[in-house]
Coordinates of C-alpha atoms and ligand atoms in Angstrom, one line a residue:
X205 CA 11.5 -3.3 41.2
X206 CA 10.6 -5.9 37.9
X207 CA 6.7 -4.8 35.8
X208 CA 5.7 -7.1 33.1
X209 CA 4.3 -4.9 30.9
X210 CA 1.2 -8.4 31.4
X211 CA 1.8 -11.2 33.5
X212 CA -1.0 -14.0 32.5
X213 CA 0.0 -15.6 35.6
X214 CA -1.3 -13.6 38.4
X215 CA -4.6 -13.8 36.0
X216 CA -5.1 -17.3 36.3
X217 CA -3.2 -18.0 40.0
X218 CA -7.4 -15.6 41.4
X219 CA -9.4 -18.3 40.3
X220 CA -6.8 -21.4 40.4
X221 CA -8.6 -23.5 41.8
X222 CA -12.2 -23.3 39.9
X223 CA -10.1 -23.7 36.7
X224 CA -7.9 -26.9 38.2
X225 CA -10.8 -28.7 38.2
X226 CA -12.3 -28.0 35.8
X227 CA -9.7 -28.9 34.0
X228 CA -9.3 -32.5 35.0
X229 CA -13.9 -33.3 34.4
X230 CA -13.0 -31.9 30.8
X231 CA -10.1 -34.1 30.3
X232 CA -11.5 -36.8 32.3
X233 CA -15.5 -36.3 30.1
X234 CA -13.9 -37.8 27.5
X235 CA -15.3 -35.7 25.1
X236 CA -13.2 -32.8 23.7
X237 CA -14.2 -31.2 20.8
X238 CA -18.3 -30.1 19.6
X239 CA -20.1 -30.5 23.2
X240 CA -21.6 -30.0 26.2
X241 CA -19.0 -27.4 27.3
X242 CA -19.4 -25.6 23.9
X243 CA -23.4 -25.5 24.1
X244 CA -23.3 -24.0 28.0
X245 CA -20.8 -21.8 27.0
X246 CA -22.6 -19.8 23.8
X247 CA -25.9 -20.5 25.6
X248 CA -24.2 -18.6 29.2
X249 CA -22.2 -15.9 26.3
X250 CA -25.1 -15.3 24.7
X251 CA -27.2 -14.8 27.7
X252 CA -24.4 -12.5 29.1
X253 CA -25.4 -10.0 25.7
X254 CA -28.7 -10.7 26.0
X255 CA -28.3 -12.1 22.0
X256 CA -29.6 -15.6 20.3
X257 CA -26.5 -17.0 18.9
X258 CA -23.2 -17.8 20.7
X259 CA -21.2 -19.8 18.1
X260 CA -17.8 -21.1 19.0
X261 CA -15.0 -20.9 16.9
X262 CA -10.6 -21.3 17.3
X263 CA -10.3 -17.9 16.7
X264 CA -10.8 -14.0 16.4
X265 CA -9.2 -13.7 13.4
X266 CA -11.8 -16.9 12.1
X267 CA -14.1 -15.1 13.8
X268 CA -13.9 -11.9 11.6
X269 CA -12.8 -14.2 8.2
X270 CA -15.8 -16.2 8.8
X271 CA -18.7 -13.2 10.1
X272 CA -18.1 -11.8 6.1
X273 CA -17.7 -15.4 4.7
X274 CA -21.5 -15.3 6.2
X275 CA -22.5 -12.5 4.5
X276 CA -21.6 -13.4 1.1
X277 CA -18.8 -10.5 1.3
X278 CA -16.0 -11.4 -1.7
X279 CA -14.2 -10.0 -4.2
X280 CA -15.4 -6.4 -5.9
X281 CA -17.4 -6.0 -3.0
X282 CA -15.6 -3.1 0.0
X283 CA -15.3 -3.3 4.0
X284 CA -15.2 -0.1 5.6
X285 CA -13.3 -0.1 9.1
X286 CA -10.7 2.2 11.2
X287 CA -7.0 2.6 9.7
X288 CA -5.4 2.0 13.2
X289 CA -6.8 -1.7 13.9
X290 CA -4.9 -4.8 15.1
X291 CA -4.2 -6.6 11.6
X292 CA -6.3 -9.7 12.0
X293 CA -9.3 -6.8 11.2
X294 CA -8.1 -6.3 7.8
X295 CA -7.4 -10.0 7.5
X296 CA -10.8 -11.3 8.1
X297 CA -11.2 -8.6 4.8
X298 CA -9.2 -10.0 2.6
X299 CA -9.0 -13.4 2.8
X300 CA -12.5 -12.7 1.6
X301 CA -11.2 -10.9 -1.3
X302 CA -12.4 -8.6 0.0
X303 CA -10.6 -4.2 0.2
X304 CA -10.5 -2.8 2.4
X305 CA -11.5 1.3 3.2
X306 CA -9.8 2.9 5.3
X307 CA -11.3 5.6 8.3
X308 CA -9.1 7.2 10.5
X309 CA -9.9 7.0 13.5
X310 CA -11.2 9.7 15.9
X311 CA -9.3 10.4 19.7
X312 CA -10.9 7.5 20.8
X313 CA -8.9 5.5 18.6
X314 CA -12.4 3.6 17.5
X315 CA -13.4 4.8 13.8
X316 CA -13.9 8.1 12.8
X317 CA -18.0 8.5 12.3
X318 CA -17.1 11.3 10.3
X319 CA -15.4 10.6 8.7
X320 CA -16.9 7.1 7.4
X321 CA -19.8 8.8 4.8
X322 CA -17.6 10.1 2.5
X323 CA -16.1 6.2 1.8
X324 CA -19.0 4.3 1.4
X325 CA -19.4 4.2 -3.0
X326 CA -21.9 1.2 -4.9
X327 CA -19.5 -1.1 -3.3
X328 CA -19.5 -1.0 0.1
X329 CA -21.6 -3.9 2.0
X330 CA -20.1 -3.4 6.0
X331 CA -18.8 -2.0 7.9
X332 CA -15.9 -2.7 10.9
X333 CA -16.2 -1.3 14.6
X334 CA -13.7 -2.4 16.1
X335 CA -13.9 -1.8 20.1
X336 CA -10.2 -0.8 20.1
X337 CA -8.5 -1.0 24.0
X338 CA -11.2 -2.3 24.7
X339 CA -13.4 1.7 23.9
X340 CA -17.0 1.4 22.5
X341 CA -16.6 3.4 19.1
X342 CA -19.3 6.0 18.6
X343 CA -22.3 3.0 18.2
X344 CA -25.8 5.6 17.9
X345 CA -23.7 7.3 14.5
X346 CA -22.3 4.3 13.7
X347 CA -25.3 2.7 13.5
X348 CA -26.8 5.4 12.1
X349 CA -25.3 5.2 9.3
X350 CA -24.9 1.5 8.5
X351 CA -29.1 1.9 7.7
X352 CA -28.6 5.6 5.8
X353 CA -26.7 3.3 3.4
X354 CA -28.1 -0.3 3.9
X355 CA -24.7 -1.6 5.9
X356 CA -23.6 -4.2 7.4
X357 CA -23.0 -2.7 10.3
X358 CA -20.4 -6.6 12.0
X359 CA -18.3 -5.7 15.6
X360 CA -14.9 -6.5 16.0
X361 CA -15.1 -6.7 20.6
X362 CA -11.5 -8.9 21.3
X363 CA -10.9 -5.9 22.8
X364 CA -14.3 -5.1 24.6
X365 CA -15.9 -8.1 26.5
X366 CA -18.4 -6.6 28.9
X367 CA -17.9 -2.5 27.4
X368 CA -20.9 -1.5 26.6
X369 CA -22.3 2.2 25.0
X370 CA -25.4 4.0 26.8
X371 CA -26.5 0.0 28.3
X372 CA -25.8 -1.5 25.3
X373 CA -23.5 -4.2 25.7
X374 CA -21.1 -4.5 22.5
X375 CA -21.2 -7.3 19.9
X376 CA -25.0 -6.8 19.9
X377 CA -25.9 -3.4 17.7
X378 CA -25.0 -4.6 14.4
X379 CA -25.4 -8.0 12.1
X380 CA -22.4 -9.8 14.1
X381 CA -20.2 -9.3 17.6
X382 CA -16.7 -11.1 17.3
X383 CA -14.7 -12.5 19.8
X384 CA -11.0 -13.7 20.7
X385 CA -9.9 -15.3 23.3
X386 CA -7.2 -15.4 23.2
X387 CA -5.0 -15.7 26.9
X388 CA -4.3 -12.0 26.9
X389 CA -8.0 -11.2 26.3
X390 CA -9.8 -9.4 28.9
X391 CA -12.2 -12.6 28.9
X392 CA -8.9 -14.8 27.3
X393 CA -8.4 -18.6 27.5
X394 CA -5.9 -20.5 27.8
X395 CA -4.9 -21.1 24.4
X396 CA -6.8 -19.8 21.0
X397 CA -10.3 -19.7 20.7
X398 CA -12.9 -16.6 19.6
X399 CA -17.0 -16.7 18.9
X400 CA -19.5 -14.3 16.7
X401 CA -22.7 -13.3 18.1
X402 CA -26.0 -12.7 16.5
X403 CA -29.3 -12.9 16.9
X404 CA -29.9 -14.0 12.9
X405 CA -31.2 -17.7 12.8
X406 CA -29.7 -18.5 9.4
X407 CA -26.0 -17.0 10.0
X408 CA -25.8 -18.8 13.1
X409 CA -26.8 -21.9 11.1
X410 CA -24.8 -21.6 8.2
X411 CA -21.3 -20.8 10.4
X412 CA -22.1 -23.8 12.3
X413 CA -22.6 -25.6 8.4
X414 CA -18.7 -23.7 8.1
X415 CA -17.1 -23.7 11.3
X416 CA -17.0 -27.7 10.8
X417 CA -16.0 -28.7 6.9
X418 CA -19.3 -27.6 5.9
X419 CA -21.1 -29.7 7.0
X420 CA -25.3 -29.7 9.0
X421 CA -24.3 -33.8 9.2
X422 CA -21.6 -36.0 9.4
X423 CA -19.4 -36.7 5.7
X424 CA -22.5 -34.7 4.0
X425 CA -20.6 -30.7 2.8
X426 CA -22.0 -29.0 0.9
X427 CA -19.7 -26.4 1.4
X428 CA -15.8 -26.4 1.3
X429 CA -15.6 -25.1 5.1
X430 CA -13.2 -24.7 7.7
X431 CA -12.0 -26.2 10.9
X432 CA -12.8 -23.8 13.7
X433 CA -13.8 -24.6 17.0
X434 CA -14.1 -23.9 20.2
X435 CA -12.5 -26.9 22.3
X436 CA -14.3 -28.1 25.6
X437 CA -11.1 -27.5 27.4
X438 CA -11.2 -23.3 26.8
X439 CA -15.2 -24.0 26.5
X440 CA -14.1 -25.3 30.3
X441 CA -11.8 -22.0 30.9
X442 CA -13.8 -19.4 29.5
X443 CA -17.3 -20.7 31.9
X444 CA -14.7 -20.7 35.1
X445 CA -13.8 -16.9 34.0
X446 CA -17.3 -15.3 32.5
X447 CA -18.6 -16.1 35.7
X448 CA -15.3 -13.7 38.1
X449 CA -16.0 -10.9 34.9
X450 CA -18.1 -8.5 36.1
X451 CA -14.3 -8.2 38.5
X452 CA -12.4 -8.9 36.3
X453 CA -13.0 -5.7 34.3
X454 CA -14.4 -3.8 37.9
X455 CA -10.0 -3.8 38.6
X456 CA -9.3 -3.7 35.4
X457 CA -11.7 0.0 35.7
X458 CA -10.4 0.5 39.3
X459 CA -6.4 0.4 37.9
X460 CA -7.5 3.1 35.0
X461 CA -8.9 5.5 37.5
X462 CA -6.3 4.9 39.3
X463 CA -3.7 5.0 36.1
X464 CA -6.8 8.6 34.8
X465 CA -5.7 10.2 38.4
X466 CA -2.6 9.5 39.1
X467 CA -0.7 10.5 36.2
X468 CA 0.4 14.2 35.2
X469 CA 2.9 15.1 33.1
X470 CA 2.5 17.9 30.4
X471 CA 4.6 15.8 27.9
X472 CA 2.3 12.4 28.3
X473 CA -2.5 12.2 26.9
X474 CA -4.0 10.0 28.7
X475 CA -7.2 7.7 26.7
X476 CA -10.2 9.3 27.7
X477 CA -13.4 6.2 28.1
X478 CA -16.4 7.7 25.3
X479 CA -19.4 9.8 27.0
X480 CA -21.8 7.4 27.3
X481 CA -20.1 4.5 27.0
X482 CA -18.6 1.5 30.0
X483 CA -14.6 1.0 28.6
X484 CA -13.2 -2.2 30.0
X485 CA -9.6 -1.2 29.4
X486 CA -7.8 -4.1 27.3
X487 CA -4.9 -1.6 26.6
X488 CA -3.9 1.5 29.0
X489 CA -2.6 3.6 26.0
X490 CA -0.4 6.7 26.4
X491 CA 0.4 8.5 23.9
X492 CA 4.4 10.6 23.8
X493 CA 6.0 12.7 21.3
X494 CA 9.7 11.6 22.6
X495 CA 7.5 7.1 23.4
X496 CA 11.3 6.2 22.6
X497 CA 13.0 7.9 25.8
X498 CA 9.7 6.6 27.8
X499 CA 10.4 3.6 27.1
X500 CA 13.3 3.4 27.8
X501 CA 12.6 5.4 30.5
X502 CA 10.2 2.6 32.1
X503 CA 12.3 0.4 31.1
X504 CA 15.3 1.4 33.6
X505 CA 13.1 1.1 36.4
X506 CA 12.3 -2.3 35.1
X507 CA 8.4 -1.7 33.6
X508 CA 7.8 -3.4 30.6
X509 CA 5.4 -1.3 27.7
X510 CA 4.0 -2.4 24.4
X511 CA 3.4 -0.6 21.7
X512 CA 0.1 -1.3 20.2
X513 CA 0.9 -1.0 16.8
X514 CA 3.8 0.5 15.8
X515 CA 3.2 -0.8 12.5
X516 CA -0.3 1.0 11.1
X517 CA -2.0 -2.1 8.3
X518 CA -1.7 -0.5 6.0
X519 CA 2.2 -0.3 5.7
X520 CA 3.0 -3.9 6.5
X521 CA 5.1 -6.2 4.2
X522 CA 1.3 -7.9 4.0
X523 CA -1.5 -5.5 2.9
X524 CA 2.0 -3.5 0.2
X525 CA -0.1 -4.4 -3.0
X526 CA -3.5 -1.9 -2.0
X527 CA -0.7 1.0 -2.7
X528 CA -1.4 2.8 -0.5
X529 CA 1.5 5.7 0.5
X530 CA 2.7 7.5 4.1
X531 CA 0.5 10.1 4.7
X532 CA -2.4 9.3 2.9
X533 CA -3.4 8.1 6.7
X534 CA -1.8 11.0 9.0
X535 CA -4.2 10.6 12.8
X536 CA -3.7 7.1 12.4
X537 CA 0.4 7.3 11.5
X538 CA 1.1 9.9 13.9
X539 CA -1.5 6.8 16.7
X540 CA 0.9 4.4 15.5
X541 CA 4.6 6.7 16.4
X542 CA 3.4 7.8 20.0
X543 CA 1.7 5.0 21.7
X544 CA 2.8 3.2 24.6
X545 CA 1.2 0.5 26.1
X546 CA 1.9 0.3 29.9
X547 CA 1.3 -2.3 32.5
X548 CA -2.9 -3.0 32.7
X549 CA -3.9 -6.7 34.6
X550 CA -5.5 -8.7 36.8
X551 CA -4.1 -9.3 39.8
X552 CA -1.3 -6.3 39.2
X553 CA -0.7 -4.6 42.8
X554 CA -1.6 -1.7 43.3
X555 CA 1.9 -1.1 44.5
X556 CA 3.2 -1.7 41.5
X557 CA 0.5 0.6 40.4
X558 CA 1.9 3.2 42.0
X559 CA 5.3 2.7 41.2
X560 CA 4.5 3.4 37.4
X561 CA 2.8 6.5 38.6
X562 CA 5.6 7.7 40.1
X563 CA 8.1 6.6 37.5
X564 CA 5.3 8.3 34.5
X565 CA 5.2 11.5 36.7
X566 CA 9.1 11.8 37.2
X567 CA 9.2 11.4 33.1
Ligands
PLP841 C1 -6.6 -9.9 19.9 C2 -7.7 -9.0 18.4 C3 -8.0 -9.9 17.0 C4 -7.0 -11.4 16.1 O1 -8.0 -12.7 17.2 P1 -7.1 -14.0 17.1 O2 -7.9 -14.6 18.4 O3 -5.7 -13.4 17.8 O4 -7.1 -14.4 15.9 C5 -8.4 -9.5 16.2 N1 -8.8 -8.1 16.6 C6 -8.2 -7.9 17.6 C7 -8.5 -5.8 17.0 C8 -7.3 -8.8 18.0 O5 -7.3 -7.5 18.9

């Protein structure tokens, strides 16, 4: 049997007729940027979170970049972020000229709240919590720390659409929640996309101005902004999928549950959902000391896997200038050397799940 690590065609097939009608509808509308589909999606995604504003953007990276920019965070400022994240989380900080200050993750792959305060300095302006793999961070303690030190809390929800912590959705705990709608994400578009959620009216206005060349009114530009807009086709596709997000999440949780009960192998450490949270399983990430051997073993049985992520940002070429040496973040580095994402996607058959479980157990 051939099992791909991810198969977007299966996710498309689930809602094919609705998506195709939406495509035709938008194509025939004659309006492709900043129109009614975007307005409707922004209203619906904000309402889903019970938040006042959603600002549609061109990508998740833009969301992170514009979040810090709209808060006035730049050169000389520090932003605390977990060391084990996708590098875009860090780029959103450094594109503004600010300095990332890394913190090790806890056993749930989120920022280790117990290690945040020791990194707070007079330059710290914000904490970026990344709900990696769809597992919410320790929000109660993080919110408390941000309040105590008067720091902005920004959430990177690129992998946590619809996840919640004690019944409250990720993306609603801090000043802004940043989302990506990249096709592989749980709420994925069919091209690039992203957004920011916020309750603050002033930030909403500022972000709308920044995403459109720094202009509030056509051809009157108050700042050097960017071109970062969620287009009508993508907004329309996202509206179709949003109606089904609940079942998209339920299906991923069912797969994770089958893995959790089915995989029993002392060489393999399974991921855990933090207590009082509803995880949405963007990835199902196991750890194994013999990761290379496990990946090759699965590959031989036709099962594809991915490593999220083999190089932590602080050890990447891009951030060599920060001068952080190997060994400074041992937990993060240990995760980078042992994590392996096994197949999980919408439309993934139970037969294939069984096959993956059997292979994991036979290793
Ligand atoms: C995907 C992702 C991003 C970046 O989103 P893009 O839309 O690809 O720019 C940022 N942070 C995390 C954690 C992600 O997984």
